[in-house]
Amino acid sequence: MFTENHHGEPLVSPRISIVVPFRNAGDHLAECLESLAAQTLRDLEVLLLDEGPGNGAAAALAKDFAARDDRFTLVEPSGGGSGLNLGVEQATAPYLAFVDGDDALPPYAYELMVGTLESTGSDLVGGNVMRLDGTQVQQSPIHAEAYAETLRTTHVTHHAALLQDRTLCNKVFRRAFWDAHGFKLPTTRDTFTALQTQLLAKAVDVLDTPVYFWRIRPITATRLRHDPAAVTEQMATLAKVRELVADYAPDLLDIHDRYALDLDVRSLILALPGATWQERERLVELGAGFVNSAARSAAGGLASIRRLETHLLGERMLPELLEVLGAENRLQDVQVVRRGRRRQRWYARYPFYDDVERAIPEHLYDVTDEIRLHADVDRVEWDVDTLIVEGRAHFDRFDVSSDTDSRIRVWMRDVRTGKEIRLKVERIRCPEATAQAARSTVSFDWSGFSARVEPDYLLDGDEWRTATYELYAEVTTAGRKAVQRLTAVAPAVRWTAARHVDEHVAVQPAAGDDDVFVVHVKRSKAVLTGVRCDGDMLELTGWTRRALGAEAALVAARRHGGEEVHGEVTLRPSSVLRMAAGTGFDFKAKLPMQRLISVPDGDERGAAVVHLRDVIDWDIRLTGEGGPMRLTVAADVDPVRYVLPTGAKRAREFALTRTAFGNLRGIERTVRPVVTDAEWDENGLLTLSGESADPGGRPDHFVLRRRRSGDEHRIPVTWERDQFTAAFTPAAISVFGADLPLSSGTWELLARAHSGEGEVAVVVEREAITGLPGWRQEGNHEFEVGVYQKDAVQLRSRPALDDDERGGHAQLLLQQRDYPVYLRSPLADVAVFDSHGGMQYSCNPRAIYEELSRRKTDLECVWISLDGQFTVDGKARVVQAGSREHYRVLARARYIVTNHGLPPWYVKREGQTYVQTWHGTPLKRIGHDLRDMPYQRVERLDWTDGEVPRWDLLLSQSPFATQVMRRAFKYDGEVLETGYPRNDVLSAPEWENIGSRIRKRLGIPDGKKAVLYAPTWRDDRHHAPGWLGFSLELDVDTMRQVLGDDHVLLLRTHHLTTDRNRPPMDDFVIDVSHYPDIAELYMAADVLVTDYSSAMVDYAVLGRPIVLYAYDLPRYRDHLRGFSCDLEAEAPGPIATTTAQVAEAVAGASDLEELHADAYDNFLVKYCPQDDGRAAARVVDHIFGDAAGGDARDAAGGE
């Protein structure tokens, strides 16, 4: 007899136990637990293991979840050993699984996997894995081959690709199998156990369906890359795994060694640049030992660059290996050379190619088998009944800059009969293929083609027969020929409407889950002609060719497992002649809506996280005599959505729509707004129109959020009954009072969930996807409305560049062909200003420009803008970075003023004056001073070798800064020690009035104190070039609780950060990361909280309190970056190591001035002795002289 829990649900024995360790899972644990609570397999137990010291917030969340859901249990740590083993000991179900607290699962995962094991009797089942990055999912590379197809009751000895799968979390184990072999999990990597289970199992099941979302953890990846100890441990595990393979599957050693070279040894190689010389020697010995003991054929399956690196490691050629690693970011542009006449081979000119002295075997450079043919469909359209197919086809390494550089043939092939039909091909120009290419040394401008599929090609004699045609392209370039099936990833291609060529006969261009483009001719056997909701019943009407018999039923089944839902069907002979073969039958079918709810009660006990991954797809078919039949959706049947009768706080809906092949598909998901139309007007206004099925969900705004950055804007929404309209101007978004274009990148459109908690993606009705507007220029940007993850709305933004300016190849031509011509033109009276690589109108260049403007100079002033994210005061012209004019103006300008550096292609001309103002006092180490720090950073330190010799003048704020920068930059040129022009405004008499204006602009209420939190970036968050993360280590809740309602927190992340988490903005927190100039924020702030940023030097000019939040001081000082000063002894305010200490110091800010008066004064004298409000005037006098115009004394106010 069942009993009930406190939610009123029956308590039953769990079918699966899921062990969930969490260590610093942060914001992601809630999503993980929600995805487990929402599993369609309800009978589960979840054992939560806290494995992270200082993991208070996550532990509290886990405890709260366990208190609200009886299926979740928080397991107390026992101390010593792996907590995972403790979790296994307490598990009670017949099946066992593991999930990391950072990750998530689709709702069907465990129902599918447990159901598979119960049907096959295998010992374990594994499923495909997708890497999770925010809202984006992509195929996990190490799982791609292993889970490319579904295989039941197989084994690693029959499917060797399983050796690449080193994870446990994508599997379900039969508990009896686990216990029989006494598997134990280590405290760190689970590679050994994962492969051990594969080898010892009698049979395993392999599912191509994604069952696990594995979060990309850049910090973990970076740590491994720079942590020799972690790599040493990985190699020790590898040795154990190899012994295991040798014992149980010796025939797999060759394949195992190949995977090990590609994965484990590759990790070792990547760790070498960040290791000390002693560590390098030890790692080289470890790596060389494995390379030289591995099967001789193992390296042969690696890519050329990996073979080269592996060879250098095996030969212990460390300097050469480090040089190859240093050049990896540029290897995509390495040229290939052709050798041989009859048997042609291509070789990449990687480092040391043809180096006689080193005598590296030539075969290591052979890339013949790596040259890939790309053949993609970009666009399809109907010309009456003729289908026009446009696309591109090219090899990834061969130039196609003219239509004679390659030959393209296209044909169709009937999948069933093998019949081939050659299509007429017209070559078309496709500059976008070149702009999107990873390689800048080749052009694909003439890789485009257009082919016509005439209706006669699809007839079988005089009849239409159901058939599927794949399209193939054959490309011949530079003596190489290859054939490739055409694929289609563009959403507009995937959802192209069918053309009805006869009654119940349609020609449907489409692409399936494998992205293969097909032309499908379908003679429908059953057609859906109507849908309506009758109370709690879903009623479908239509027509079928077959009588179906007494067993007629409508069957709905989740695509990835679960019980079928059957609905009754009534049929009657149709009174209308449906086709030449005879009369068909009309049907009416009903499905109970209650049975279409996969998660009872909506499981609102979980965290408020709603995302695309809560979608459950349903197949709906007619069945009876003759088997099941798909339902073709008639052309005049519109998609519908009905709210499911869950009674839950977060409403769910059931949508009926089409598949890409025109068949009926049910979609169960959280209710969300659905866009049915998107259009621009002549003024650049973008209007999104649509509807929502839920009368209770009417948000007054959508959120437009830039992927990875956290930047967001609110878009107002108006409603008329269930119809909404969201209209905005992407080229003129209000940002702190200025109308700016959406910054470059991908913006996702989100709405608050029905419950008011969490968010849902705004989606596009699938039939409307093909009509979404393409790239459109508005102002200095271009915008494209599109979708991601099948149907979620996204808006892409990019600077408006011409075809001969966009992309790596265009930029290379500008640099090599056009820029040298511009360098021969005479210099002009032009001054170019650049702040932070074109990112801002700020800092020292701004102050110098504004001083120059006040003097009414005759010089033409030009600002370089990377992304149009600022406006400029005065008459200066703004030039887009990367444009032709950018090259032209840098070639001709007489004066160049920047605070960081210029592009590597810039050539300093005689007669030009290049002023480097720099952008902060070097309290932390910079340049060559970093070389002796233990931490080896991602960014290259040799940028100074090309940049510094171009400087004519370096500005300095103080004697201290002069000494440090000369040493760090190895600079022996002129230094102008004037103080920083950017700080002049902080000494101006009206600075407090300016601060008041800024406070009003930011919306800070009168009487509230503003706390500016402005931390610097962290080297260990620099995951890759152009990828710099940020983690908010300041506990906002603690700050709010201590400071109360009379404070606001201004959050200013460093301008270089690309990825950041941040708290929701509210009355306490204001994100000012994109405020144009931090100097204005200084004047608005009552207290500065920073860490090791030079912001403290600038803010000290105001004389206001400064608090240093140095939560990672020992690591930062001794390992990451280090200091050029004794910051702990010289700090102008208290140094806090916890948020509580920060909050306490800020609350007592009025006392800081007296407590730290001497330190503050000494700090001012040492670091900003000349910041007196006249630095810009001194700089302008020195640089521009008479060309500046006006009078410095007048400009500075006179004395």
CSV table of N, CA and C in Angstrom, one decimal, residues 86-178:
chain,number,residue,atom,x,y,z
A,86,LEU,N,30.5,7.3,-1.1
A,86,LEU,CA,29.5,7.4,0.0
A,86,LEU,C,28.1,7.5,-0.6
A,87,GLY,N,28.0,8.3,-1.6
A,87,GLY,CA,26.7,8.4,-2.3
A,87,GLY,C,26.2,7.1,-2.8
A,88,VAL,N,27.1,6.3,-3.4
A,88,VAL,CA,26.8,5.0,-4.0
A,88,VAL,C,26.3,4.1,-2.8
A,89,GLU,N,27.0,4.1,-1.7
A,89,GLU,CA,26.7,3.3,-0.6
A,89,GLU,C,25.2,3.5,-0.1
A,90,GLN,N,24.8,4.8,-0.2
A,90,GLN,CA,23.5,5.1,0.4
A,90,GLN,C,22.4,5.0,-0.7
A,91,ALA,N,22.8,4.7,-2.0
A,91,ALA,CA,21.8,4.6,-3.0
A,91,ALA,C,21.0,3.3,-2.9
A,92,THR,N,19.7,3.3,-3.2
A,92,THR,CA,18.9,2.1,-2.9
A,92,THR,C,18.2,1.6,-4.2
A,93,ALA,N,18.4,2.3,-5.3
A,93,ALA,CA,17.6,1.9,-6.5
A,93,ALA,C,18.4,0.8,-7.3
A,94,PRO,N,17.7,0.1,-8.2
A,94,PRO,CA,18.4,-0.9,-9.1
A,94,PRO,C,19.2,-0.3,-10.2
A,95,TYR,N,19.1,1.0,-10.4
A,95,TYR,CA,20.0,1.7,-11.4
A,95,TYR,C,20.7,2.8,-10.8
A,96,LEU,N,21.8,3.2,-11.3
A,96,LEU,CA,22.7,4.2,-10.7
A,96,LEU,C,23.2,5.1,-11.7
A,97,ALA,N,23.3,6.4,-11.4
A,97,ALA,CA,23.8,7.4,-12.3
A,97,ALA,C,24.5,8.5,-11.5
A,98,PHE,N,25.3,9.3,-12.2
A,98,PHE,CA,26.1,10.4,-11.6
A,98,PHE,C,25.9,11.7,-12.4
A,99,VAL,N,25.8,12.8,-11.7
A,99,VAL,CA,25.6,14.1,-12.4
A,99,VAL,C,26.4,15.1,-11.6
A,100,ASP,N,27.2,15.9,-12.4
A,100,ASP,CA,28.0,17.0,-11.7
A,100,ASP,C,27.0,18.2,-11.5
A,101,GLY,N,27.2,18.8,-10.3
A,101,GLY,CA,26.3,19.9,-9.9
A,101,GLY,C,26.4,21.1,-10.8
A,102,ASP,N,27.3,21.2,-11.7
A,102,ASP,CA,27.4,22.3,-12.7
A,102,ASP,C,26.5,22.0,-13.9
A,103,ASP,N,26.1,20.8,-14.1
A,103,ASP,CA,25.6,20.4,-15.4
A,103,ASP,C,24.1,20.3,-15.4
A,104,ALA,N,23.5,19.8,-16.5
A,104,ALA,CA,22.0,19.7,-16.6
A,104,ALA,C,21.7,18.5,-17.5
A,105,LEU,N,20.4,18.1,-17.5
A,105,LEU,CA,20.0,17.0,-18.4
A,105,LEU,C,18.7,17.4,-19.0
A,106,PRO,N,18.4,16.9,-20.2
A,106,PRO,CA,17.1,17.0,-20.8
A,106,PRO,C,16.1,16.2,-20.0
A,107,PRO,N,14.8,16.6,-20.1
A,107,PRO,CA,13.8,16.0,-19.2
A,107,PRO,C,13.6,14.5,-19.4
A,108,TYR,N,13.9,14.0,-20.6
A,108,TYR,CA,13.6,12.6,-20.9
A,108,TYR,C,14.8,11.7,-20.6
A,109,ALA,N,15.9,12.2,-20.1
A,109,ALA,CA,17.2,11.5,-20.1
A,109,ALA,C,17.1,10.1,-19.4
A,110,TYR,N,16.6,10.1,-18.2
A,110,TYR,CA,16.6,8.9,-17.4
A,110,TYR,C,15.5,7.9,-17.8
A,111,GLU,N,14.4,8.4,-18.2
A,111,GLU,CA,13.3,7.6,-18.7
A,111,GLU,C,13.8,6.8,-20.0
A,112,LEU,N,14.5,7.5,-20.8
A,112,LEU,CA,15.0,6.9,-22.0
A,112,LEU,C,16.1,5.8,-21.7
A,113,MET,N,17.0,6.2,-20.8
A,113,MET,CA,18.1,5.3,-20.5
A,113,MET,C,17.7,4.1,-19.7
A,114,VAL,N,16.9,4.3,-18.7
A,114,VAL,CA,16.4,3.2,-17.9
A,114,VAL,C,15.5,2.3,-18.7
A,115,GLY,N,14.7,2.9,-19.5
A,115,GLY,CA,13.8,2.1,-20.4
A,115,GLY,C,14.6,1.2,-21.4
A,116,THR,N,15.7,1.8,-21.8
A,116,THR,CA,16.6,1.0,-22.8
A,116,THR,C,17.2,-0.2,-22.1
A,117,LEU,N,17.7,0.0,-20.8
A,117,LEU,CA,18.3,-1.1,-20.1
A,117,LEU,C,17.3,-2.2,-19.8
A,118,GLU,N,16.1,-1.7,-19.5
A,118,GLU,CA,15.1,-2.7,-19.1
A,118,GLU,C,14.7,-3.6,-20.3
A,119,SER,N,14.8,-3.0,-21.5
A,119,SER,CA,14.5,-3.7,-22.7
A,119,SER,C,15.6,-4.6,-23.3
A,120,THR,N,16.8,-4.2,-23.0
A,120,THR,CA,18.0,-5.0,-23.5
A,120,THR,C,18.7,-5.9,-22.5
A,121,GLY,N,18.6,-5.5,-21.2
A,121,GLY,CA,19.3,-6.3,-20.2
A,121,GLY,C,20.8,-6.0,-20.2
A,122,SER,N,21.3,-5.0,-20.8
A,122,SER,CA,22.7,-4.6,-20.8
A,122,SER,C,23.1,-4.2,-19.4
A,123,ASP,N,24.4,-4.1,-19.2
A,123,ASP,CA,25.0,-3.7,-17.9
A,123,ASP,C,25.0,-2.2,-17.7
A,124,LEU,N,25.1,-1.5,-18.8
A,124,LEU,CA,25.1,0.0,-18.8
A,124,LEU,C,24.7,0.6,-20.1
A,125,VAL,N,24.2,1.8,-20.0
A,125,VAL,CA,23.8,2.5,-21.2
A,125,VAL,C,24.4,3.9,-21.2
A,126,GLY,N,24.9,4.4,-22.3
A,126,GLY,CA,25.5,5.7,-22.4
A,126,GLY,C,24.8,6.5,-23.5
A,127,GLY,N,24.7,7.8,-23.4
A,127,GLY,CA,24.1,8.6,-24.4
A,127,GLY,C,24.9,9.7,-24.8
A,128,ASN,N,24.5,10.4,-25.9
A,128,ASN,CA,25.3,11.5,-26.4
A,128,ASN,C,25.4,12.7,-25.4
A,129,VAL,N,26.4,13.5,-25.6
A,129,VAL,CA,26.7,14.6,-24.7
A,129,VAL,C,26.8,15.9,-25.5
A,130,MET,N,26.2,16.9,-25.0
A,130,MET,CA,26.3,18.2,-25.6
A,130,MET,C,27.0,19.1,-24.6
A,131,ARG,N,27.9,20.0,-25.2
A,131,ARG,CA,28.6,20.9,-24.3
A,131,ARG,C,27.7,22.1,-24.1
A,132,LEU,N,27.6,22.6,-22.9
A,132,LEU,CA,26.7,23.7,-22.6
A,132,LEU,C,27.5,25.0,-22.3
A,133,ASP,N,27.1,26.0,-23.0
A,133,ASP,CA,27.8,27.3,-22.8
A,133,ASP,C,26.7,28.4,-22.8
A,134,GLY,N,26.2,28.7,-21.6
A,134,GLY,CA,25.1,29.6,-21.4
A,134,GLY,C,23.8,29.0,-22.0
A,135,THR,N,23.2,29.6,-23.0
A,135,THR,CA,22.0,29.0,-23.6
A,135,THR,C,22.4,28.2,-24.8
A,136,GLN,N,23.7,28.1,-25.1
A,136,GLN,CA,24.1,27.4,-26.3
A,136,GLN,C,24.5,26.0,-26.0
A,137,VAL,N,24.2,25.0,-26.9
A,137,VAL,CA,24.6,23.7,-26.8
A,137,VAL,C,25.3,23.3,-28.1
A,138,GLN,N,26.3,22.5,-28.0
A,138,GLN,CA,27.0,22.0,-29.2
A,138,GLN,C,27.6,20.6,-28.9
A,139,GLN,N,27.8,19.9,-29.9
A,139,GLN,CA,28.3,18.5,-29.8
A,139,GLN,C,29.6,18.4,-29.0
A,140,SER,N,29.7,17.5,-28.0
A,140,SER,CA,30.9,17.3,-27.3
A,140,SER,C,31.8,16.5,-28.2
A,141,PRO,N,33.0,17.0,-28.5
A,141,PRO,CA,33.9,16.3,-29.5
A,141,PRO,C,34.3,14.9,-29.1
A,142,ILE,N,34.6,14.7,-27.8
A,142,ILE,CA,35.0,13.4,-27.4
A,142,ILE,C,33.9,12.4,-27.4
A,143,HIS,N,32.7,12.8,-27.5
A,143,HIS,CA,31.5,11.9,-27.6
A,143,HIS,C,31.0,11.7,-29.0
A,144,ALA,N,31.4,12.5,-29.9
A,144,ALA,CA,30.8,12.6,-31.3
A,144,ALA,C,30.9,11.3,-32.0
A,145,GLU,N,32.0,10.7,-32.0
A,145,GLU,CA,32.2,9.4,-32.8
A,145,GLU,C,31.6,8.3,-32.0
A,146,ALA,N,31.7,8.2,-30.7
A,146,ALA,CA,31.2,7.1,-29.9
A,146,ALA,C,29.7,7.0,-30.0
A,147,TYR,N,29.0,8.2,-30.1
A,147,TYR,CA,27.5,8.2,-30.0
A,147,TYR,C,26.9,8.7,-31.3
A,148,ALA,N,27.6,8.4,-32.4
A,148,ALA,CA,27.1,8.9,-33.7
A,148,ALA,C,25.8,8.1,-34.1
A,149,GLU,N,25.7,6.9,-33.7
A,149,GLU,CA,24.5,6.1,-34.0
A,149,GLU,C,24.1,5.2,-32.8
A,150,THR,N,22.9,4.9,-32.8
A,150,THR,CA,22.3,4.0,-31.7
A,150,THR,C,22.7,2.6,-31.9
A,151,LEU,N,23.3,1.9,-30.9
A,151,LEU,CA,23.7,0.5,-31.0
A,151,LEU,C,23.3,-0.1,-29.7
A,152,ARG,N,22.5,-1.2,-29.7
A,152,ARG,CA,22.1,-1.9,-28.5
A,152,ARG,C,22.9,-3.2,-28.4
A,153,THR,N,23.1,-3.5,-27.1
A,153,THR,CA,23.9,-4.7,-26.7
A,153,THR,C,25.2,-4.9,-27.5
A,154,THR,N,25.9,-3.8,-27.5
A,154,THR,CA,27.2,-3.9,-28.1
A,154,THR,C,28.3,-3.9,-27.0
A,155,HIS,N,29.6,-3.6,-27.4
A,155,HIS,CA,30.7,-3.6,-26.5
A,155,HIS,C,31.8,-2.8,-27.0
A,156,VAL,N,32.7,-2.4,-26.2
A,156,VAL,CA,33.8,-1.5,-26.6
A,156,VAL,C,34.7,-2.3,-27.6
A,157,THR,N,34.7,-3.6,-27.5
A,157,THR,CA,35.6,-4.4,-28.4
A,157,THR,C,35.0,-4.4,-29.8
A,158,HIS,N,33.7,-4.1,-29.9
A,158,HIS,CA,33.0,-4.0,-31.2
A,158,HIS,C,32.8,-2.6,-31.7
A,159,HIS,N,32.9,-1.7,-30.7
A,159,HIS,CA,32.7,-0.3,-31.0
A,159,HIS,C,33.8,0.5,-30.3
A,160,ALA,N,35.0,0.5,-30.9
A,160,ALA,CA,36.2,1.0,-30.2
A,160,ALA,C,36.1,2.5,-29.9
A,161,ALA,N,35.2,3.2,-30.6
A,161,ALA,CA,35.1,4.7,-30.3
A,161,ALA,C,34.7,5.0,-28.9
A,162,LEU,N,34.2,4.0,-28.2
A,162,LEU,CA,33.8,4.2,-26.8
A,162,LEU,C,35.0,4.5,-25.9
A,163,LEU,N,36.2,4.2,-26.4
A,163,LEU,CA,37.4,4.5,-25.7
A,163,LEU,C,37.6,6.0,-25.5
A,164,GLN,N,37.0,6.7,-26.3
A,164,GLN,CA,37.1,8.2,-26.2
A,164,GLN,C,36.2,8.8,-25.1
A,165,ASP,N,35.3,8.0,-24.7
A,165,ASP,CA,34.3,8.5,-23.7
A,165,ASP,C,34.9,8.2,-22.3
A,166,ARG,N,35.4,9.3,-21.7
A,166,ARG,CA,36.0,9.1,-20.3
A,166,ARG,C,35.0,9.7,-19.2
A,167,THR,N,33.8,9.8,-19.5
A,167,THR,CA,32.8,10.4,-18.5
A,167,THR,C,31.9,9.3,-18.0
A,168,LEU,N,31.4,9.6,-16.7
A,168,LEU,CA,30.4,8.7,-16.1
A,168,LEU,C,29.0,9.3,-16.2
A,169,CYS,N,29.0,10.6,-16.3
A,169,CYS,CA,27.7,11.3,-16.1
A,169,CYS,C,26.7,11.1,-17.3
A,170,ASN,N,27.1,10.6,-18.4
A,170,ASN,CA,26.2,10.4,-19.5
A,170,ASN,C,25.7,8.9,-19.5
A,171,LYS,N,25.8,8.3,-18.4
A,171,LYS,CA,25.5,6.8,-18.3
A,171,LYS,C,24.5,6.5,-17.2
A,172,VAL,N,23.9,5.3,-17.4
A,172,VAL,CA,23.1,4.7,-16.3
A,172,VAL,C,23.7,3.3,-16.2
A,173,PHE,N,24.0,2.9,-14.9
A,173,PHE,CA,24.6,1.6,-14.6
A,173,PHE,C,23.5,0.7,-13.9
A,174,ARG,N,23.5,-0.6,-14.3
A,174,ARG,CA,22.8,-1.5,-13.5
A,174,ARG,C,23.5,-1.7,-12.2
A,175,ARG,N,22.8,-1.5,-11.1
A,175,ARG,CA,23.4,-1.5,-9.8
A,175,ARG,C,24.1,-2.9,-9.5
A,176,ALA,N,23.4,-3.9,-9.9
A,176,ALA,CA,24.0,-5.3,-9.7
A,176,ALA,C,25.3,-5.4,-10.4
A,177,PHE,N,25.5,-4.9,-11.6
A,177,PHE,CA,26.8,-4.9,-12.3
A,177,PHE,C,27.8,-4.1,-11.5
A,178,TRP,N,27.4,-2.9,-11.0
A,178,TRP,CA,28.3,-2.0,-10.3
A,178,TRP,C,28.9,-2.7,-9.0
